[in-house]
Amino acid sequence: SFHKSKGQHILKNPLLVDTIVQKSGIKSTDVVLEIGPGTGNLTKKLLEAGKKVIAVEIDPRMVLELQRRFQGTPYSNRLTVIQGDVLKTELPYFDICVANIPYQISSPLTFKLLAHQPAFRCAIIMFQREFAMRLVAQPGDKLYCRLTVNTQLHARIFHLLKVGRNNFRPPPKVDSSVVRIEPRKPRIDVNQKEWDGFLRICFNRKNKTLGAIFRQKNVISLLEKNYKTVQALKLSHEDPPKETETKLDLSNLDDFTDDEGMDMDGATDDEMEVEDGEAGEVQSEFKGKVLGVLKEADFEEKRSSKLSLQEFLYLLSLFNKAGIHFC
Ligand code: SAM
């Protein structure tokens, strides 16, 4: 009997298993990481193709079945089974990861793999179709989202294969896709917390203009809080303190009047933030600074749903240069 909660859907189509292994491009010298080997249908082919397979499986019954299956075969000394939750397991060195995973761990597992050092060559992973399409989406695609940009920061991702639900026993409720994830080498150098905070704000309403998003009161006050913290830190390191940032500049306030009334992206009124209820001069000045960065590089009218990874990186660098931080 299979555990639904553990996402146990066994690949029953041997041709499909062959295709996945072929497309993986495993070399005879490779250490292969498999996640969720289950009864071992994929494991067997991985053992045939690679030098060594390390399989992480959470279900002790499956671990037993797997060990029984390969006991006394030439494969047994090239297979290591680790019993445990892959999300809580410290991963060993591997060259390539091939896995038909339980879909509920898709997101955390992807980020765990992408954080792994040293970077592996590639990971060939079966995901729920929609998750896979989010990973490979391009700017302007319907499924382009924070997950897309966040994963594409660390890796190049390719769609390899569509897999119908009837290739599994029992069949899951959704169709699947196999994707290939290649970690970028070298890594793109960015402060992970800054990046994460930045993307959360940008994708808060992915179809709104960045101008509208960065006018929101809660966004401005968060960024201003960060700004003051950073300025205070800087000042405490300077001796004597330079000019303090209390200069008043109301000259260009007109440029920043709200245009949300004209927003054409279908956002309903209750999503709109009420602005400037108790805004003092300092907040207005800071808001001008933030919007100035957007204007400077012509981002004000753009929307996150259409921005490339390079554009996000560029915009973040502009904000940081202006002393505006997201963590
Ligand atoms: N690889 C097999 C196949 O293709 O036939 C089974 C795939 S099945 C979709 C997912 C497997 O992952 C199950 O054997 C399940 O017990 C295991 N699993 C579920 N959650 C896990 C976790 N957090 N860590 C490791 N294995 C897990």
Short mmCIF file of C-alpha atoms and ligand atoms in Angstrom, two decimals:
data_model
loop_
_atom_site.label_atom_id
_atom_site.label_comp_id
_atom_site.label_asym_id
_atom_site.label_seq_id
_atom_site.Cartn_x
_atom_site.Cartn_y
_atom_site.Cartn_z
CA SER A 1 0.00 0.00 0.00
CA PHE A 2 1.22 3.49 -0.79
CA HIS A 3 1.37 6.53 1.45
CA LYS A 4 -0.45 9.44 -0.12
CA SER A 5 1.01 11.85 2.40
CA LYS A 6 4.52 10.87 1.31
CA GLY A 7 3.66 11.49 -2.33
CA GLN A 8 4.28 7.86 -3.25
CA HIS A 9 3.50 7.58 -6.94
CA ILE A 10 5.64 4.85 -8.46
CA LEU A 11 6.83 5.13 -12.06
CA LYS A 12 5.43 2.08 -13.76
CA ASN A 13 6.38 2.79 -17.39
CA PRO A 14 9.86 1.29 -18.01
CA LEU A 15 10.26 3.17 -21.30
CA LEU A 16 9.72 6.43 -19.50
CA VAL A 17 12.30 5.49 -16.86
CA ASP A 18 14.76 4.74 -19.69
CA THR A 19 14.05 8.06 -21.36
CA ILE A 20 14.62 10.00 -18.14
CA VAL A 21 17.94 8.26 -17.55
CA GLN A 22 19.03 8.81 -21.18
CA LYS A 23 18.16 12.49 -21.04
CA SER A 24 20.11 12.85 -17.80
CA GLY A 25 23.42 12.24 -19.57
CA ILE A 26 24.88 10.29 -16.66
CA LYS A 27 28.57 9.43 -17.04
CA SER A 28 30.05 6.16 -15.83
CA THR A 29 32.16 8.16 -13.38
CA ASP A 30 29.21 10.01 -11.82
CA VAL A 31 28.03 9.93 -8.25
CA VAL A 32 24.25 10.12 -8.59
CA LEU A 33 21.93 11.46 -5.91
CA GLU A 34 18.41 10.07 -6.00
CA ILE A 35 15.66 11.48 -3.83
CA GLY A 36 12.72 9.26 -2.95
CA PRO A 37 13.82 6.00 -4.66
CA GLY A 38 10.65 4.23 -3.54
CA THR A 39 10.69 0.65 -4.82
CA GLY A 40 13.80 1.31 -6.93
CA ASN A 41 12.66 1.26 -10.57
CA LEU A 42 14.67 4.39 -11.36
CA THR A 43 17.44 3.44 -8.94
CA LYS A 44 18.23 0.31 -10.95
CA LYS A 45 18.80 2.26 -14.16
CA LEU A 46 20.84 4.86 -12.32
CA LEU A 47 23.08 2.10 -10.96
CA GLU A 48 23.54 0.78 -14.50
CA ALA A 49 24.53 4.21 -15.79
CA GLY A 50 26.64 5.76 -13.00
CA LYS A 51 29.48 4.85 -10.69
CA LYS A 52 27.59 5.17 -7.46
CA VAL A 53 24.05 5.99 -6.33
CA ILE A 54 23.16 7.65 -3.05
CA ALA A 55 19.44 7.44 -2.42
CA VAL A 56 17.59 9.35 0.30
CA GLU A 57 14.24 7.80 1.27
CA ILE A 58 11.99 8.78 4.16
CA ASP A 59 9.88 5.63 4.40
CA PRO A 60 11.59 2.76 6.28
CA ARG A 61 9.43 0.18 4.46
CA MET A 62 10.71 1.48 1.13
CA VAL A 63 14.28 1.47 2.43
CA LEU A 64 13.89 -2.20 3.36
CA GLU A 65 12.34 -3.08 0.02
CA LEU A 66 15.13 -1.28 -1.79
CA GLN A 67 17.85 -3.07 0.15
CA ARG A 68 16.18 -6.41 -0.45
CA ARG A 69 15.90 -5.69 -4.17
CA PHE A 70 19.62 -5.09 -4.66
CA GLN A 71 21.02 -7.46 -2.03
CA GLY A 72 23.35 -10.04 -3.54
CA THR A 73 23.44 -8.25 -6.91
CA PRO A 74 26.54 -6.61 -8.39
CA TYR A 75 24.88 -3.27 -7.64
CA SER A 76 24.67 -3.58 -3.89
CA ASN A 77 28.14 -2.19 -3.10
CA ARG A 78 27.56 0.85 -5.33
CA LEU A 79 24.29 1.83 -3.66
CA THR A 80 24.06 3.80 -0.43
CA VAL A 81 20.60 4.29 1.03
CA ILE A 82 20.12 7.06 3.56
CA GLN A 83 16.91 6.79 5.50
CA GLY A 84 15.48 10.20 6.32
CA ASP A 85 13.74 13.35 5.21
CA VAL A 86 15.83 14.81 2.41
CA LEU A 87 15.00 18.32 3.61
CA LYS A 88 16.64 17.55 6.96
CA THR A 89 19.53 15.50 5.59
CA GLU A 90 22.95 16.94 4.97
CA LEU A 91 23.57 16.03 1.35
CA PRO A 92 26.81 14.32 0.39
CA TYR A 93 28.90 15.22 -2.66
CA PHE A 94 27.21 14.31 -5.94
CA ASP A 95 27.72 15.05 -9.64
CA ILE A 96 24.15 14.74 -10.76
CA CYS A 97 20.73 14.40 -9.14
CA VAL A 98 17.94 12.39 -10.75
CA ALA A 99 14.64 12.14 -8.95
CA ASN A 100 10.94 11.53 -9.11
CA ILE A 101 10.07 13.46 -6.00
CA PRO A 102 6.98 13.88 -3.83
CA TYR A 103 5.53 17.13 -5.14
CA GLN A 104 4.85 18.67 -1.74
CA ILE A 105 8.59 19.25 -1.23
CA SER A 106 9.23 20.77 -4.70
CA SER A 107 10.00 24.28 -3.60
CA PRO A 108 12.15 23.70 -0.49
CA LEU A 109 13.99 20.86 -2.24
CA THR A 110 14.81 23.03 -5.26
CA PHE A 111 16.27 25.74 -3.04
CA LYS A 112 18.14 23.20 -0.95
CA LEU A 113 19.75 21.79 -4.09
CA LEU A 114 20.58 25.25 -5.42
CA ALA A 115 22.29 26.17 -2.14
CA HIS A 116 24.35 22.97 -2.17
CA GLN A 117 28.14 23.32 -2.40
CA PRO A 118 30.10 22.41 -4.37
CA ALA A 119 27.62 22.92 -7.17
CA PHE A 120 26.63 19.72 -8.98
CA ARG A 121 26.54 19.46 -12.77
CA CYS A 122 22.79 19.20 -13.16
CA ALA A 123 19.58 17.90 -11.62
CA ILE A 124 16.92 16.08 -13.62
CA ILE A 125 13.72 16.25 -11.64
CA MET A 126 10.09 15.29 -12.12
CA PHE A 127 7.76 18.06 -10.94
CA GLN A 128 4.09 18.75 -11.12
CA ARG A 129 3.54 20.30 -14.57
CA GLU A 130 2.58 23.73 -13.32
CA PHE A 131 5.55 23.96 -10.97
CA ALA A 132 7.84 22.95 -13.85
CA MET A 133 6.32 25.59 -16.13
CA ARG A 134 6.88 28.22 -13.43
CA LEU A 135 10.55 27.27 -13.27
CA VAL A 136 11.10 27.62 -17.01
CA ALA A 137 8.82 30.65 -17.57
CA GLN A 138 10.15 33.71 -19.39
CA PRO A 139 9.27 37.37 -18.77
CA GLY A 140 5.74 37.99 -20.02
CA ASP A 141 4.61 34.35 -19.62
CA LYS A 142 1.54 33.84 -17.49
CA LEU A 143 3.38 31.66 -14.97
CA TYR A 144 6.39 33.99 -14.62
CA CYS A 145 6.61 34.67 -10.89
CA ARG A 146 8.88 35.18 -7.90
CA LEU A 147 9.77 31.47 -7.88
CA THR A 148 10.89 31.77 -11.51
CA VAL A 149 13.21 34.69 -10.94
CA ASN A 150 14.50 33.28 -7.68
CA THR A 151 15.46 29.94 -9.21
CA GLN A 152 16.77 31.41 -12.46
CA LEU A 153 19.10 33.56 -10.37
CA HIS A 154 20.89 30.37 -9.36
CA ALA A 155 20.38 28.12 -12.35
CA ARG A 156 19.46 27.70 -15.98
CA ILE A 157 16.39 25.52 -16.28
CA PHE A 158 15.13 23.56 -19.26
CA HIS A 159 11.93 21.65 -19.87
CA LEU A 160 12.79 18.09 -20.98
CA LEU A 161 9.67 15.96 -21.05
CA LYS A 162 5.93 16.03 -20.48
CA VAL A 163 4.69 13.09 -18.44
CA GLY A 164 1.02 12.14 -18.21
CA ARG A 165 -0.45 11.04 -14.89
CA ASN A 166 -1.09 7.50 -16.12
CA ASN A 167 2.61 6.70 -16.07
CA PHE A 168 2.37 6.42 -12.27
CA ARG A 169 0.79 3.99 -9.87
CA PRO A 170 -1.39 5.20 -8.29
CA PRO A 171 -1.88 8.06 -10.78
CA PRO A 172 -1.54 11.51 -9.19
CA LYS A 173 -4.24 14.17 -9.75
CA VAL A 174 -1.97 16.29 -11.94
CA ASP A 175 0.27 15.88 -14.96
CA SER A 176 4.03 16.13 -14.59
CA SER A 177 7.11 17.38 -16.38
CA VAL A 178 10.78 16.56 -16.15
CA VAL A 179 13.13 19.53 -16.06
CA ARG A 180 16.87 19.94 -16.13
CA ILE A 181 18.41 22.35 -13.63
CA GLU A 182 21.97 23.55 -14.25
CA PRO A 183 23.47 25.61 -11.43
CA ARG A 184 25.15 28.75 -12.76
CA LYS A 185 28.93 28.65 -12.61
CA PRO A 186 30.11 31.00 -11.37
CA ARG A 187 27.22 31.98 -9.13
CA ILE A 188 25.65 35.39 -9.57
CA ASP A 189 26.98 37.43 -6.70
CA VAL A 190 24.05 39.02 -4.83
CA ASN A 191 23.14 39.48 -1.19
CA GLN A 192 20.50 36.77 -0.75
CA LYS A 193 18.48 38.64 1.89
CA GLU A 194 18.46 41.88 -0.13
CA TRP A 195 17.40 39.97 -3.20
CA ASP A 196 14.66 38.11 -1.39
CA GLY A 197 13.23 41.23 0.23
CA PHE A 198 13.41 43.08 -3.08
CA LEU A 199 11.59 40.37 -5.05
CA ARG A 200 8.89 40.01 -2.40
CA ILE A 201 8.05 43.66 -2.88
CA CYS A 202 8.29 43.59 -6.68
CA PHE A 203 6.03 40.53 -6.94
CA ASN A 204 3.64 41.64 -4.26
CA ARG A 205 1.45 42.72 -7.21
CA LYS A 206 3.23 41.43 -10.24
CA ASN A 207 0.96 43.13 -12.76
CA LYS A 208 1.06 46.56 -11.16
CA THR A 209 3.61 49.06 -12.33
CA LEU A 210 6.70 49.31 -10.17
CA GLY A 211 5.80 52.96 -9.75
CA ALA A 212 2.52 51.97 -8.10
CA ILE A 213 4.14 49.27 -5.97
CA PHE A 214 6.87 51.56 -4.66
CA ARG A 215 4.35 54.29 -3.83
CA GLN A 216 2.56 52.03 -1.35
CA LYS A 217 2.75 53.43 2.13
CA ASN A 218 3.80 50.16 3.76
CA VAL A 219 6.57 49.68 1.20
CA ILE A 220 7.90 53.21 1.65
CA SER A 221 7.83 53.00 5.43
CA LEU A 222 9.62 49.64 5.43
CA LEU A 223 12.32 50.93 3.10
CA GLU A 224 12.66 54.12 5.08
CA LYS A 225 13.13 52.16 8.29
CA ASN A 226 15.90 50.15 6.62
CA TYR A 227 17.40 53.32 5.21
CA LYS A 228 17.57 55.01 8.60
CA THR A 229 19.15 51.95 10.16
CA VAL A 230 21.84 51.87 7.48
CA GLN A 231 22.45 55.63 7.74
CA ALA A 232 22.73 55.39 11.52
CA LEU A 233 25.26 52.59 11.18
CA LYS A 234 27.25 54.63 8.69
CA LEU A 235 27.20 57.73 10.87
CA SER A 236 28.36 55.81 13.88
CA HIS A 237 31.41 54.76 11.87
CA GLU A 238 32.21 58.23 10.61
CA ASP A 239 34.25 60.71 12.59
CA PRO A 240 33.24 63.48 12.55
CA PRO A 241 29.72 62.89 11.21
CA LYS A 242 29.13 64.36 7.78
CA GLU A 243 26.00 66.14 6.61
CA THR A 244 22.82 64.76 8.17
CA GLU A 245 19.94 63.94 5.88
CA THR A 246 17.30 66.33 7.16
CA LYS A 247 17.36 68.74 4.27
CA LEU A 248 13.88 69.64 3.10
CA ASP A 249 13.10 69.50 -0.58
CA LEU A 250 9.50 69.99 -1.57
CA SER A 251 10.24 71.34 -5.02
CA ASN A 252 9.55 68.19 -6.98
CA LEU A 253 6.66 66.73 -5.01
CA ASP A 254 4.27 67.19 -7.90
CA ASP A 255 6.11 64.54 -9.85
CA PHE A 256 5.04 61.95 -7.33
CA THR A 257 1.29 62.38 -7.26
CA ASP A 258 -0.52 59.06 -7.37
CA ASP A 259 -1.77 57.70 -10.63
CA GLU A 260 -3.44 54.66 -9.14
CA GLY A 261 -6.85 55.93 -10.13
CA MET A 262 -5.78 55.27 -13.68
CA ASP A 263 -4.36 51.83 -13.04
CA MET A 264 -5.39 49.62 -15.93
CA ASP A 265 -4.37 46.21 -14.65
CA GLY A 266 -7.67 45.28 -13.09
CA ALA A 267 -6.63 45.67 -9.47
CA THR A 268 -9.68 46.26 -7.33
CA ASP A 269 -10.04 49.28 -5.12
CA ASP A 270 -9.56 47.39 -1.89
CA GLU A 271 -6.07 46.42 -3.03
CA MET A 272 -5.14 50.06 -3.29
CA GLU A 273 -3.23 51.59 -0.46
CA VAL A 274 -4.43 54.84 1.00
CA GLU A 275 -1.53 57.19 0.69
CA ASP A 276 0.11 59.89 2.72
CA GLY A 277 -2.42 60.04 5.55
CA GLU A 278 0.18 61.31 8.00
CA ALA A 279 3.17 61.77 5.74
CA GLY A 280 5.68 64.23 7.08
CA GLU A 281 8.38 65.97 5.09
CA VAL A 282 10.96 63.32 5.79
CA GLN A 283 8.77 60.55 4.39
CA SER A 284 7.97 62.58 1.30
CA GLU A 285 11.61 63.25 0.75
CA PHE A 286 12.43 59.60 1.11
CA LYS A 287 9.61 58.62 -1.20
CA GLY A 288 11.07 61.02 -3.76
CA LYS A 289 14.39 59.26 -3.41
CA VAL A 290 12.85 55.84 -4.04
CA LEU A 291 10.81 56.99 -7.02
CA GLY A 292 13.83 58.89 -8.31
CA VAL A 293 15.70 55.60 -8.63
CA LEU A 294 12.81 54.07 -10.57
CA LYS A 295 12.62 57.08 -12.88
CA GLU A 296 16.36 57.30 -13.38
CA ALA A 297 16.46 53.98 -15.22
CA ASP A 298 12.95 54.15 -16.64
CA PHE A 299 11.41 51.45 -14.44
CA GLU A 300 8.43 53.40 -13.16
CA GLU A 301 5.96 52.18 -15.77
CA LYS A 302 7.34 48.64 -15.96
CA ARG A 303 5.79 45.57 -14.36
CA SER A 304 7.52 42.67 -12.63
CA SER A 305 5.65 40.20 -14.81
CA LYS A 306 7.73 41.42 -17.76
CA LEU A 307 11.13 42.14 -16.21
CA SER A 308 14.12 39.94 -16.98
CA LEU A 309 16.50 38.61 -14.35
CA GLN A 310 19.12 41.12 -15.57
CA GLU A 311 16.66 43.99 -15.13
CA PHE A 312 15.84 42.91 -11.56
CA LEU A 313 19.54 42.68 -10.73
CA TYR A 314 20.17 46.09 -12.25
CA LEU A 315 17.30 47.75 -10.41
CA LEU A 316 18.39 46.26 -7.10
CA SER A 317 21.92 47.54 -7.66
CA LEU A 318 20.54 51.03 -8.35
CA PHE A 319 18.51 50.99 -5.13
CA ASN A 320 21.49 49.79 -3.13
CA LYS A 321 23.70 52.48 -4.67
CA ALA A 322 21.18 55.05 -3.49
CA GLY A 323 21.41 53.58 0.03
CA ILE A 324 18.00 51.91 -0.25
CA HIS A 325 18.00 48.43 1.24
CA PHE A 326 15.52 45.57 1.43
CA CYS A 327 16.68 43.91 4.60
N1 SAM B 1 11.38 7.07 -7.33
C1 SAM B 1 10.21 6.17 -7.23
C2 SAM B 1 9.61 5.97 -8.60
O1 SAM B 1 9.90 6.82 -9.46
O2 SAM B 1 8.89 5.02 -8.80
C3 SAM B 1 9.19 6.70 -6.22
C4 SAM B 1 8.78 8.13 -6.40
S1 SAM B 1 7.51 8.69 -5.31
C5 SAM B 1 6.83 9.98 -6.29
C6 SAM B 1 8.31 9.64 -4.06
C7 SAM B 1 9.16 8.86 -3.05
O3 SAM B 1 9.74 9.82 -2.14
C8 SAM B 1 8.40 7.90 -2.16
O4 SAM B 1 9.12 6.70 -2.09
C9 SAM B 1 8.36 8.57 -0.77
O5 SAM B 1 8.37 7.65 0.30
C10 SAM B 1 9.63 9.37 -0.79
N2 SAM B 1 9.61 10.59 0.06
C11 SAM B 1 8.54 11.35 0.39
N3 SAM B 1 8.91 12.42 1.12
C12 SAM B 1 10.26 12.33 1.26
C13 SAM B 1 11.24 13.12 1.92
N4 SAM B 1 10.88 14.24 2.58
N5 SAM B 1 12.53 12.74 1.87
C14 SAM B 1 12.90 11.62 1.19
N6 SAM B 1 12.01 10.83 0.55
C15 SAM B 1 10.71 11.17 0.58
#
